[in-house]
mmCIF file of C-alpha atoms in Angstrom:
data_model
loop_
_atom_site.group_PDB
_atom_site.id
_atom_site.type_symbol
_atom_site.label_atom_id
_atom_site.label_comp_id
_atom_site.label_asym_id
_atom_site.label_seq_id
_atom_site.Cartn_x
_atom_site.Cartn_y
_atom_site.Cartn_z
ATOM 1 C CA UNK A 806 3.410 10.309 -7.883
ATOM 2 C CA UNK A 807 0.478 10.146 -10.332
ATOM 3 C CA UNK A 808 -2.892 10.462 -9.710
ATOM 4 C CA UNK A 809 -5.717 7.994 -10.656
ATOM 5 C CA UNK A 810 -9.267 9.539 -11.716
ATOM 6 C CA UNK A 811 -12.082 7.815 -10.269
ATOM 7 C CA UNK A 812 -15.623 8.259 -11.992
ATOM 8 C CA UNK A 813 -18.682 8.567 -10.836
ATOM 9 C CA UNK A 814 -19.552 5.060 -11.734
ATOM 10 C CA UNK A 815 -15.859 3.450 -9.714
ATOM 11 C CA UNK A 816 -13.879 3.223 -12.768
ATOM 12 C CA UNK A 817 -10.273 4.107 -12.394
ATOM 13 C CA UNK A 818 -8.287 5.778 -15.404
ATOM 14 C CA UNK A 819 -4.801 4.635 -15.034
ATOM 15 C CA UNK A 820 -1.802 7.270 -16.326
ATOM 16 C CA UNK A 821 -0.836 6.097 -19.641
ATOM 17 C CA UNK A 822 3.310 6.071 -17.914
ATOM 18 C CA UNK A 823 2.157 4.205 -15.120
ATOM 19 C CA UNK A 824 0.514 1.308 -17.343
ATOM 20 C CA UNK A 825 3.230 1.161 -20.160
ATOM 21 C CA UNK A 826 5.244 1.397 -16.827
ATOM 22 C CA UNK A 827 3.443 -1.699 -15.837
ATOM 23 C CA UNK A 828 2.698 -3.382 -18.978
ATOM 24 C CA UNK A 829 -0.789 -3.167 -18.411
ATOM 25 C CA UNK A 830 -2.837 -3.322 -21.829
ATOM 26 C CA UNK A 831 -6.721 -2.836 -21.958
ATOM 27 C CA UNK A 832 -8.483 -5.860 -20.424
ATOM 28 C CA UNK A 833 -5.567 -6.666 -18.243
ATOM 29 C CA UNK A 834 -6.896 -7.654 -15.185
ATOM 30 C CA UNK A 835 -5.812 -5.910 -11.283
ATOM 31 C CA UNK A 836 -5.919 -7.467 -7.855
ATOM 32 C CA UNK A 837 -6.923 -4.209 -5.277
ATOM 33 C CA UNK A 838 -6.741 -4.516 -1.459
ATOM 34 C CA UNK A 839 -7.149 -2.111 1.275
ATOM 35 C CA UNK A 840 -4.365 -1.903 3.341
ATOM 36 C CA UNK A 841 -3.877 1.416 6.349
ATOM 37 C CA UNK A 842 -6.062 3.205 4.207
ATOM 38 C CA UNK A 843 -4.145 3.570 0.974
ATOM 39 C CA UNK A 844 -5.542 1.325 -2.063
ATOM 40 C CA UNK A 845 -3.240 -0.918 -3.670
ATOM 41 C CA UNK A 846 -3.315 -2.529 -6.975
ATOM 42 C CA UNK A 847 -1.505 -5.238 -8.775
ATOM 43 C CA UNK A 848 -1.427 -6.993 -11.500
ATOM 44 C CA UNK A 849 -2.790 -10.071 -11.442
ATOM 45 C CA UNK A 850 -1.900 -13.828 -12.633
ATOM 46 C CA UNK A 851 -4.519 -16.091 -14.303
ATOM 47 C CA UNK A 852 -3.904 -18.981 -13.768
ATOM 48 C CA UNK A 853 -5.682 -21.921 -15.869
ATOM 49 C CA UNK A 854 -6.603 -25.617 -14.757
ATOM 50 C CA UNK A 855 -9.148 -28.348 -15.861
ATOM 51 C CA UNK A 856 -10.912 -30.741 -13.129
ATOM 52 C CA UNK A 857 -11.649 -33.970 -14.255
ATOM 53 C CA UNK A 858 -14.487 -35.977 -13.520
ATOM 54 C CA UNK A 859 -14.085 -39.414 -12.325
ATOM 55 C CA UNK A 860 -15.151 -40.924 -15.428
ATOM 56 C CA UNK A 861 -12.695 -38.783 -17.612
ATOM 57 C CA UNK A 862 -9.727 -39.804 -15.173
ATOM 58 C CA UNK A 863 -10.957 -43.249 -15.574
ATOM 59 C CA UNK A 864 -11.405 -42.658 -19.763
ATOM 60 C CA UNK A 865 -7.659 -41.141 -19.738
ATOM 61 C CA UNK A 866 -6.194 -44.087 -17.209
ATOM 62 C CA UNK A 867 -7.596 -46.387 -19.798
ATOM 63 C CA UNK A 868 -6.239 -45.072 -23.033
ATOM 64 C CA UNK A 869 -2.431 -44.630 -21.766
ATOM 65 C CA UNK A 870 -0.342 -46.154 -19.516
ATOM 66 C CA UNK A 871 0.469 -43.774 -17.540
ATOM 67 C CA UNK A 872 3.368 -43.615 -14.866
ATOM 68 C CA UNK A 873 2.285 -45.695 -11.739
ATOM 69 C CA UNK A 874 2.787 -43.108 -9.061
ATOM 70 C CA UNK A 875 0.850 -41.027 -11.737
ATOM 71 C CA UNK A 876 -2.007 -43.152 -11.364
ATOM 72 C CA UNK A 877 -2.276 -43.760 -8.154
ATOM 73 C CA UNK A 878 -1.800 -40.061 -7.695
ATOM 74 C CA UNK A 879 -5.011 -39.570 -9.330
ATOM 75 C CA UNK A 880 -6.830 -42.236 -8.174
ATOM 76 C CA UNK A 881 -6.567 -41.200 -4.721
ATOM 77 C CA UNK A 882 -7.355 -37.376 -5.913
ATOM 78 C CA UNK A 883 -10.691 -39.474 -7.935
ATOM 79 C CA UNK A 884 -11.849 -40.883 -4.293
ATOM 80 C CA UNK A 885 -10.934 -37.676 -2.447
ATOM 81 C CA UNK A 886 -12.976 -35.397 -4.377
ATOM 82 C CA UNK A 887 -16.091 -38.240 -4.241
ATOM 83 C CA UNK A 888 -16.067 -38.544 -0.553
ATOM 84 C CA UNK A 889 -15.985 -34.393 -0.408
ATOM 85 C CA UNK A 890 -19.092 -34.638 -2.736
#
């Protein structure tokens, strides 16, 4: 088992094994819990989305023709998200 140094400012120094181990790479980013008193980190998955604005659903609608399931698919997510405003 290797051990983590923690600073006196939080940071964590990871063992060079343990991140080439993990394919961690500076600026990779960790999920930690606390779980029966042990820490536990992961690595964590970014995942990336865009919302759309009714208008811009309405601009992209316009130039294509989309699928019409597709459509309807986001005009109901368009009136969903306006009612939750």
């Amino acid at each position: 088992m290797d051990a983590l140094i923690l600073s006196d400012r939080g940071t964590l120094t990871v063992p060079a094994k343990l991140r080439k181990a993990l394919g961690l790479k500076s600026g990779s980013l960790l999920q930690a819990e606390a779980r029966d008193g042990m820490l536990i980190l992961h690595p964590a998955q970014v995942v990336r989305y865009t919302v759309y604005d009714e208008a811009k659903v309405k601009r992209v609608l316009a130039a294509t023709e989309p699928d019409p399931s597709l459509a309807a698919t986001l005009r109901k997510k368009a009136k969903s998200r306006k009612r939750a405003a």
